[in-house]
Amino acid sequence: DTEVTQTPKHLVMGMTNKKSLKCEQHMGHRAMYWYKQKAKKPPELMFVYSYEKLSINESVPSRFSPECPNSSLLNLHLHALQPEDSALYLCASSPSGGANYGYTFGSGTRLTVV
Amino acid sequence: QQQVKQSPQSLIVQKGGISIINCAYENTAFDYFPWYQQFPGKGPALLIAIRPDVSEKKEGRFTISFNKSAKQFSLHIMDSQPGDSATYFCAASNTADSWGKLQFGAGTQVVVTP
């Protein structure tokens, strides 16, 4: 299995809703990442988990809450989002915490906040 | 401040032609330079990568040229095909950074006409 699977593929939520994005990989990778990508822009790093511990939080607002229940799963909990948070949310993993080992990205969750 | 500058923003090339995308960086600590290909609705996929100890790397129709003294690198797509139509991102990282943080360029949208 060489994939990073993200669910759901599409999500529409209101500004008062609570929802979660899920990411799963079974490649034995020990580093997992959340990226946010706006249209026609490069991915922006949000969070890095290394060996299931949060290693980097790129000053992301608290309405985004990551969770890494085990080495294969990564969640992103969403609460009280704003319309400007609408974007493609990408999960990625790598064998360890080094980009030179090669990231594998999922296909993303297209989030629309209304 | 973008640490990796990418040009052009967009590119139209005829089938069979050569697509050339250029990137420049300032941080001399960068020592890993990947290129990612992204199709609409998909996550980025690693295409090819180079380290500064080589000046060129070729994989099929894709070639990276690297100029360490100029702090520039470029992607050449030979014999461009309509299936190559995608957005291409250059990136750079410091492999001493154990969290695997990638700095992306702004992206180049390539359209290959039949």
PDB file of C-alpha atoms in Angstrom:
ATOM      1  CA  ASP A   1       0.000   0.000   0.000  1.00  0.00           C
ATOM      2  CA  THR A   2       1.687   3.189  -1.181  1.00  0.00           C
ATOM      3  CA  GLU A   3      -1.180   5.574  -0.664  1.00  0.00           C
ATOM      4  CA  VAL A   4      -2.278   8.278   1.693  1.00  0.00           C
ATOM      5  CA  THR A   5      -6.065   8.125   1.943  1.00  0.00           C
ATOM      6  CA  GLN A   6      -8.062  11.190   2.932  1.00  0.00           C
ATOM      7  CA  THR A   7     -11.742  11.338   3.800  1.00  0.00           C
ATOM      8  CA  PRO A   8     -14.064  12.917   3.024  1.00  0.00           C
ATOM      9  CA  LYS A   9     -13.132  14.120  -0.467  1.00  0.00           C
ATOM     10  CA  HIS A  10     -15.518  17.046  -0.228  1.00  0.00           C
ATOM     11  CA  LEU A  11     -16.981  18.806   2.801  1.00  0.00           C
ATOM     12  CA  VAL A  12     -19.350  21.742   3.119  1.00  0.00           C
ATOM     13  CA  MET A  13     -19.791  23.105   6.608  1.00  0.00           C
ATOM     14  CA  GLY A  14     -21.363  26.069   8.289  1.00  0.00           C
ATOM     15  CA  MET A  15     -19.409  28.455  10.466  1.00  0.00           C
ATOM     16  CA  THR A  16     -20.912  26.971  13.641  1.00  0.00           C
ATOM     17  CA  ASN A  17     -20.347  23.330  12.719  1.00  0.00           C
ATOM     18  CA  LYS A  18     -17.781  20.900  14.069  1.00  0.00           C
ATOM     19  CA  LYS A  19     -16.294  18.458  11.593  1.00  0.00           C
ATOM     20  CA  SER A  20     -13.197  16.305  11.232  1.00  0.00           C
ATOM     21  CA  LEU A  21     -10.902  15.408   8.366  1.00  0.00           C
ATOM     22  CA  LYS A  22      -9.260  12.010   8.392  1.00  0.00           C
ATOM     23  CA  CYS A  23      -5.977  10.800   6.915  1.00  0.00           C
ATOM     24  CA  GLU A  24      -4.640   7.251   6.869  1.00  0.00           C
ATOM     25  CA  GLN A  25      -1.443   5.633   5.635  1.00  0.00           C
ATOM     26  CA  HIS A  26      -0.131   2.091   5.944  1.00  0.00           C
ATOM     27  CA  MET A  27       3.381   2.601   4.619  1.00  0.00           C
ATOM     28  CA  GLY A  28       4.969   2.633   8.065  1.00  0.00           C
ATOM     29  CA  HIS A  29       5.779   6.321   7.695  1.00  0.00           C
ATOM     30  CA  ARG A  30       6.519   8.008  11.013  1.00  0.00           C
ATOM     31  CA  ALA A  31       6.058  11.639   9.969  1.00  0.00           C
ATOM     32  CA  MET A  32       2.676  13.029   8.944  1.00  0.00           C
ATOM     33  CA  TYR A  33       1.731  16.494   7.798  1.00  0.00           C
ATOM     34  CA  TRP A  34      -1.277  18.727   7.250  1.00  0.00           C
ATOM     35  CA  TYR A  35      -1.078  21.281   4.455  1.00  0.00           C
ATOM     36  CA  LYS A  36      -3.586  23.885   3.298  1.00  0.00           C
ATOM     37  CA  GLN A  37      -3.747  24.824  -0.369  1.00  0.00           C
ATOM     38  CA  LYS A  38      -5.703  27.717  -1.828  1.00  0.00           C
ATOM     39  CA  ALA A  39      -6.529  27.824  -5.517  1.00  0.00           C
ATOM     40  CA  LYS A  40      -3.509  28.479  -7.770  1.00  0.00           C
ATOM     41  CA  LYS A  41      -1.189  28.627  -4.727  1.00  0.00           C
ATOM     42  CA  PRO A  42       1.421  26.241  -3.331  1.00  0.00           C
ATOM     43  CA  PRO A  43       0.649  24.086  -0.303  1.00  0.00           C
ATOM     44  CA  GLU A  44       1.207  25.814   3.050  1.00  0.00           C
ATOM     45  CA  LEU A  45       2.399  23.748   5.981  1.00  0.00           C
ATOM     46  CA  MET A  46       0.058  23.697   8.985  1.00  0.00           C
ATOM     47  CA  PHE A  47       1.219  20.898  11.284  1.00  0.00           C
ATOM     48  CA  VAL A  48       3.901  18.219  11.486  1.00  0.00           C
ATOM     49  CA  TYR A  49       3.625  15.068  13.570  1.00  0.00           C
ATOM     50  CA  SER A  50       6.750  13.025  14.091  1.00  0.00           C
ATOM     51  CA  TYR A  51       6.434   9.673  15.862  1.00  0.00           C
ATOM     52  CA  GLU A  52       2.872  10.639  16.827  1.00  0.00           C
ATOM     53  CA  LYS A  53       3.955  13.799  18.592  1.00  0.00           C
ATOM     54  CA  LEU A  54       3.161  17.293  17.391  1.00  0.00           C
ATOM     55  CA  SER A  55       6.478  18.735  16.254  1.00  0.00           C
ATOM     56  CA  ILE A  56       5.487  21.855  14.346  1.00  0.00           C
ATOM     57  CA  ASN A  57       2.465  24.127  14.526  1.00  0.00           C
ATOM     58  CA  GLU A  58       2.874  26.886  11.969  1.00  0.00           C
ATOM     59  CA  SER A  59       0.904  29.439  14.009  1.00  0.00           C
ATOM     60  CA  VAL A  60      -2.362  27.906  12.909  1.00  0.00           C
ATOM     61  CA  PRO A  61      -5.540  29.341  14.513  1.00  0.00           C
ATOM     62  CA  SER A  62      -6.988  27.247  17.320  1.00  0.00           C
ATOM     63  CA  ARG A  63     -10.131  26.560  15.293  1.00  0.00           C
ATOM     64  CA  PHE A  64      -7.944  23.885  13.632  1.00  0.00           C
ATOM     65  CA  SER A  65      -7.020  21.099  16.046  1.00  0.00           C
ATOM     66  CA  PRO A  66      -4.828  18.195  14.899  1.00  0.00           C
ATOM     67  CA  GLU A  67      -4.757  14.764  16.448  1.00  0.00           C
ATOM     68  CA  CYS A  68      -2.596  11.719  15.807  1.00  0.00           C
ATOM     69  CA  PRO A  69      -4.271   8.694  17.470  1.00  0.00           C
ATOM     70  CA  ASN A  70      -1.638   6.248  16.191  1.00  0.00           C
ATOM     71  CA  SER A  71       1.166   5.987  13.660  1.00  0.00           C
ATOM     72  CA  SER A  72      -1.241   5.369  10.767  1.00  0.00           C
ATOM     73  CA  LEU A  73      -3.912   7.956  11.441  1.00  0.00           C
ATOM     74  CA  LEU A  74      -4.033  11.722  11.429  1.00  0.00           C
ATOM     75  CA  ASN A  75      -7.123  13.805  12.087  1.00  0.00           C
ATOM     76  CA  LEU A  76      -7.845  17.490  11.723  1.00  0.00           C
ATOM     77  CA  HIS A  77     -10.723  18.720  13.854  1.00  0.00           C
ATOM     78  CA  LEU A  78     -12.496  21.831  12.611  1.00  0.00           C
ATOM     79  CA  HIS A  79     -14.642  24.185  14.655  1.00  0.00           C
ATOM     80  CA  ALA A  80     -16.026  27.665  14.071  1.00  0.00           C
ATOM     81  CA  LEU A  81     -14.307  28.077  10.740  1.00  0.00           C
ATOM     82  CA  GLN A  82     -14.484  31.180   8.588  1.00  0.00           C
ATOM     83  CA  PRO A  83     -15.278  31.368   4.852  1.00  0.00           C
ATOM     84  CA  GLU A  84     -11.617  32.216   4.184  1.00  0.00           C
ATOM     85  CA  ASP A  85     -10.703  28.771   5.527  1.00  0.00           C
ATOM     86  CA  SER A  86     -12.220  27.245   2.412  1.00  0.00           C
ATOM     87  CA  ALA A  87      -9.385  25.406   0.674  1.00  0.00           C
ATOM     88  CA  LEU A  88      -7.968  22.016  -0.269  1.00  0.00           C
ATOM     89  CA  TYR A  89      -6.581  20.341   2.845  1.00  0.00           C
ATOM     90  CA  LEU A  90      -3.785  17.923   2.075  1.00  0.00           C
ATOM     91  CA  CYS A  91      -2.311  15.237   4.258  1.00  0.00           C
ATOM     92  CA  ALA A  92       1.177  13.898   3.559  1.00  0.00           C
ATOM     93  CA  SER A  93       3.525  11.384   5.108  1.00  0.00           C
ATOM     94  CA  SER A  94       7.223  10.564   4.905  1.00  0.00           C
ATOM     95  CA  PRO A  95       9.322   7.658   6.223  1.00  0.00           C
ATOM     96  CA  SER A  96      10.789   9.849   8.913  1.00  0.00           C
ATOM     97  CA  GLY A  97      10.873  13.538   9.588  1.00  0.00           C
ATOM     98  CA  GLY A  98      12.982  14.381   6.568  1.00  0.00           C
ATOM     99  CA  ALA A  99      11.583  15.794   3.333  1.00  0.00           C
ATOM    100  CA  ASN A 100      14.474  14.206   1.465  1.00  0.00           C
ATOM    101  CA  TYR A 101      12.929  10.810   2.010  1.00  0.00           C
ATOM    102  CA  GLY A 102      10.044  11.909  -0.158  1.00  0.00           C
ATOM    103  CA  TYR A 103       6.604  13.024   0.774  1.00  0.00           C
ATOM    104  CA  THR A 104       3.525  11.087  -0.282  1.00  0.00           C
ATOM    105  CA  PHE A 105       0.491  13.354  -0.509  1.00  0.00           C
ATOM    106  CA  GLY A 106      -3.131  12.335  -0.333  1.00  0.00           C
ATOM    107  CA  SER A 107      -5.687  13.672  -2.812  1.00  0.00           C
ATOM    108  CA  GLY A 108      -7.012  16.108  -0.275  1.00  0.00           C
ATOM    109  CA  THR A 109     -10.325  17.203   1.179  1.00  0.00           C
ATOM    110  CA  ARG A 110     -11.987  20.092  -0.633  1.00  0.00           C
ATOM    111  CA  LEU A 111     -13.492  22.166   2.202  1.00  0.00           C
ATOM    112  CA  THR A 112     -16.091  24.860   1.678  1.00  0.00           C
ATOM    113  CA  VAL A 113     -17.173  26.983   4.635  1.00  0.00           C
ATOM    114  CA  VAL A 114     -20.523  28.709   4.187  1.00  0.00           C
TER     115      VAL A 114
ATOM    116  CA  GLN B   1       8.827  36.147   2.088  1.00  0.00           C
ATOM    117  CA  GLN B   2       8.993  33.354  -0.455  1.00  0.00           C
ATOM    118  CA  GLN B   3      12.225  31.423  -0.072  1.00  0.00           C
ATOM    119  CA  VAL B   4      11.953  29.765  -3.483  1.00  0.00           C
ATOM    120  CA  LYS B   5      11.076  31.904  -6.506  1.00  0.00           C
ATOM    121  CA  GLN B   6       9.559  30.124  -9.483  1.00  0.00           C
ATOM    122  CA  SER B   7       8.923  31.299 -13.033  1.00  0.00           C
ATOM    123  CA  PRO B   8       7.038  31.490 -15.291  1.00  0.00           C
ATOM    124  CA  GLN B   9       3.607  31.533 -13.655  1.00  0.00           C
ATOM    125  CA  SER B  10       2.132  29.775 -16.679  1.00  0.00           C
ATOM    126  CA  LEU B  11       3.364  28.160 -19.835  1.00  0.00           C
ATOM    127  CA  ILE B  12       1.741  26.994 -23.058  1.00  0.00           C
ATOM    128  CA  VAL B  13       3.713  24.577 -25.203  1.00  0.00           C
ATOM    129  CA  GLN B  14       2.861  22.557 -28.279  1.00  0.00           C
ATOM    130  CA  LYS B  15       2.909  18.783 -28.193  1.00  0.00           C
ATOM    131  CA  GLY B  16       6.443  17.599 -28.769  1.00  0.00           C
ATOM    132  CA  GLY B  17       7.966  20.842 -27.528  1.00  0.00           C
ATOM    133  CA  ILE B  18      10.159  21.523 -24.509  1.00  0.00           C
ATOM    134  CA  SER B  19       8.748  23.011 -21.301  1.00  0.00           C
ATOM    135  CA  ILE B  20      11.228  24.841 -19.089  1.00  0.00           C
ATOM    136  CA  ILE B  21      10.490  26.009 -15.556  1.00  0.00           C
ATOM    137  CA  ASN B  22      13.024  27.906 -13.478  1.00  0.00           C
ATOM    138  CA  CYS B  23      13.502  28.259  -9.730  1.00  0.00           C
ATOM    139  CA  ALA B  24      15.892  30.275  -7.602  1.00  0.00           C
ATOM    140  CA  TYR B  25      16.650  30.172  -3.898  1.00  0.00           C
ATOM    141  CA  GLU B  26      18.639  32.195  -1.384  1.00  0.00           C
ATOM    142  CA  ASN B  27      19.128  29.883   1.583  1.00  0.00           C
ATOM    143  CA  THR B  28      22.444  28.088   1.087  1.00  0.00           C
ATOM    144  CA  ALA B  29      21.425  25.542   3.732  1.00  0.00           C
ATOM    145  CA  PHE B  30      18.977  24.001   1.254  1.00  0.00           C
ATOM    146  CA  ASP B  31      20.344  20.688   0.034  1.00  0.00           C
ATOM    147  CA  TYR B  32      17.388  18.842  -1.434  1.00  0.00           C
ATOM    148  CA  PHE B  33      15.387  20.105  -4.407  1.00  0.00           C
ATOM    149  CA  PRO B  34      12.287  18.160  -5.477  1.00  0.00           C
ATOM    150  CA  TRP B  35       9.752  18.901  -8.168  1.00  0.00           C
ATOM    151  CA  TYR B  36       6.098  18.064  -7.665  1.00  0.00           C
ATOM    152  CA  GLN B  37       3.407  17.611 -10.309  1.00  0.00           C
ATOM    153  CA  GLN B  38      -0.198  18.328  -9.416  1.00  0.00           C
ATOM    154  CA  PHE B  39      -3.267  17.552 -11.485  1.00  0.00           C
ATOM    155  CA  PRO B  40      -6.596  19.290 -10.752  1.00  0.00           C
ATOM    156  CA  GLY B  41      -8.363  17.716  -7.789  1.00  0.00           C
ATOM    157  CA  LYS B  42      -5.304  15.696  -6.780  1.00  0.00           C
ATOM    158  CA  GLY B  43      -2.494  16.115  -4.316  1.00  0.00           C
ATOM    159  CA  PRO B  44       1.032  16.916  -5.487  1.00  0.00           C
ATOM    160  CA  ALA B  45       3.123  13.931  -6.553  1.00  0.00           C
ATOM    161  CA  LEU B  46       6.900  13.778  -6.411  1.00  0.00           C
ATOM    162  CA  LEU B  47       8.226  13.886  -9.967  1.00  0.00           C
ATOM    163  CA  ILE B  48      11.999  14.091  -9.631  1.00  0.00           C
ATOM    164  CA  ALA B  49      14.499  15.433  -7.107  1.00  0.00           C
ATOM    165  CA  ILE B  50      18.148  16.469  -7.041  1.00  0.00           C
ATOM    166  CA  ARG B  51      20.853  17.170  -4.495  1.00  0.00           C
ATOM    167  CA  PRO B  52      23.501  19.877  -4.998  1.00  0.00           C
ATOM    168  CA  ASP B  53      26.342  17.400  -5.522  1.00  0.00           C
ATOM    169  CA  VAL B  54      25.134  16.741  -9.085  1.00  0.00           C
ATOM    170  CA  SER B  55      24.448  19.244 -11.861  1.00  0.00           C
ATOM    171  CA  GLU B  56      21.858  17.261 -13.759  1.00  0.00           C
ATOM    172  CA  LYS B  57      19.443  14.413 -13.212  1.00  0.00           C
ATOM    173  CA  LYS B  58      17.293  12.795 -15.855  1.00  0.00           C
ATOM    174  CA  GLU B  59      14.300  10.513 -15.468  1.00  0.00           C
ATOM    175  CA  GLY B  60      12.583   9.698 -18.724  1.00  0.00           C
ATOM    176  CA  ARG B  61      11.453  12.932 -20.368  1.00  0.00           C
ATOM    177  CA  PHE B  62      12.058  14.984 -17.196  1.00  0.00           C
ATOM    178  CA  THR B  63      15.440  16.572 -16.443  1.00  0.00           C
ATOM    179  CA  ILE B  64      16.544  18.750 -13.550  1.00  0.00           C
ATOM    180  CA  SER B  65      19.482  21.077 -14.130  1.00  0.00           C
ATOM    181  CA  PHE B  66      21.159  22.491 -11.040  1.00  0.00           C
ATOM    182  CA  ASN B  67      23.528  25.464 -10.769  1.00  0.00           C
ATOM    183  CA  LYS B  68      24.841  25.652  -7.239  1.00  0.00           C
ATOM    184  CA  SER B  69      26.867  28.854  -7.684  1.00  0.00           C
ATOM    185  CA  ALA B  70      23.863  30.688  -9.134  1.00  0.00           C
ATOM    186  CA  LYS B  71      21.478  29.081  -6.638  1.00  0.00           C
ATOM    187  CA  GLN B  72      19.164  28.132  -9.461  1.00  0.00           C
ATOM    188  CA  PHE B  73      17.585  24.946 -10.700  1.00  0.00           C
ATOM    189  CA  SER B  74      15.235  24.157 -13.521  1.00  0.00           C
ATOM    190  CA  LEU B  75      12.916  21.469 -14.834  1.00  0.00           C
ATOM    191  CA  HIS B  76      12.932  20.549 -18.498  1.00  0.00           C
ATOM    192  CA  ILE B  77      10.108  18.476 -19.910  1.00  0.00           C
ATOM    193  CA  MET B  78      11.185  17.059 -23.247  1.00  0.00           C
ATOM    194  CA  ASP B  79       8.720  15.956 -25.936  1.00  0.00           C
ATOM    195  CA  SER B  80       5.857  17.494 -23.925  1.00  0.00           C
ATOM    196  CA  GLN B  81       2.578  15.583 -24.107  1.00  0.00           C
ATOM    197  CA  PRO B  82      -1.016  16.703 -23.394  1.00  0.00           C
ATOM    198  CA  GLY B  83      -0.946  14.405 -20.354  1.00  0.00           C
ATOM    199  CA  ASP B  84       1.824  16.588 -18.915  1.00  0.00           C
ATOM    200  CA  SER B  85      -0.669  19.462 -18.550  1.00  0.00           C
ATOM    201  CA  ALA B  86      -0.556  20.143 -14.818  1.00  0.00           C
ATOM    202  CA  THR B  87       0.781  22.536 -12.224  1.00  0.00           C
ATOM    203  CA  TYR B  88       4.422  22.051 -11.333  1.00  0.00           C
ATOM    204  CA  PHE B  89       5.945  23.152  -8.041  1.00  0.00           C
ATOM    205  CA  CYS B  90       9.626  23.338  -7.292  1.00  0.00           C
ATOM    206  CA  ALA B  91      10.609  23.024  -3.657  1.00  0.00           C
ATOM    207  CA  ALA B  92      13.644  23.057  -1.414  1.00  0.00           C
ATOM    208  CA  SER B  93      14.515  21.785   2.013  1.00  0.00           C
ATOM    209  CA  ASN B  94      17.375  21.545   4.454  1.00  0.00           C
ATOM    210  CA  THR B  95      17.894  17.861   5.213  1.00  0.00           C
ATOM    211  CA  ALA B  96      19.341  18.792   8.589  1.00  0.00           C
ATOM    212  CA  ASP B  97      15.830  19.935   9.448  1.00  0.00           C
ATOM    213  CA  SER B  98      14.469  16.825  11.085  1.00  0.00           C
ATOM    214  CA  TRP B  99      10.870  17.890  10.586  1.00  0.00           C
ATOM    215  CA  GLY B 100      11.068  17.697   6.810  1.00  0.00           C
ATOM    216  CA  LYS B 101       9.819  21.188   6.105  1.00  0.00           C
ATOM    217  CA  LEU B 102       9.527  21.924   2.385  1.00  0.00           C
ATOM    218  CA  GLN B 103       9.618  25.435   0.936  1.00  0.00           C
ATOM    219  CA  PHE B 104       7.510  25.493  -2.227  1.00  0.00           C
ATOM    220  CA  GLY B 105       7.756  27.804  -5.205  1.00  0.00           C
ATOM    221  CA  ALA B 106       4.608  29.583  -6.369  1.00  0.00           C
ATOM    222  CA  GLY B 107       3.878  27.012  -9.079  1.00  0.00           C
ATOM    223  CA  THR B 108       3.764  26.948 -12.869  1.00  0.00           C
ATOM    224  CA  GLN B 109       0.662  25.941 -14.771  1.00  0.00           C
ATOM    225  CA  VAL B 110       1.721  24.058 -17.894  1.00  0.00           C
ATOM    226  CA  VAL B 111      -0.688  23.546 -20.773  1.00  0.00           C
ATOM    227  CA  VAL B 112       0.376  21.287 -23.626  1.00  0.00           C
ATOM    228  CA  THR B 113      -1.682  21.830 -26.763  1.00  0.00           C
ATOM    229  CA  PRO B 114      -2.316  18.947 -29.185  1.00  0.00           C
TER     230      PRO B 114
END
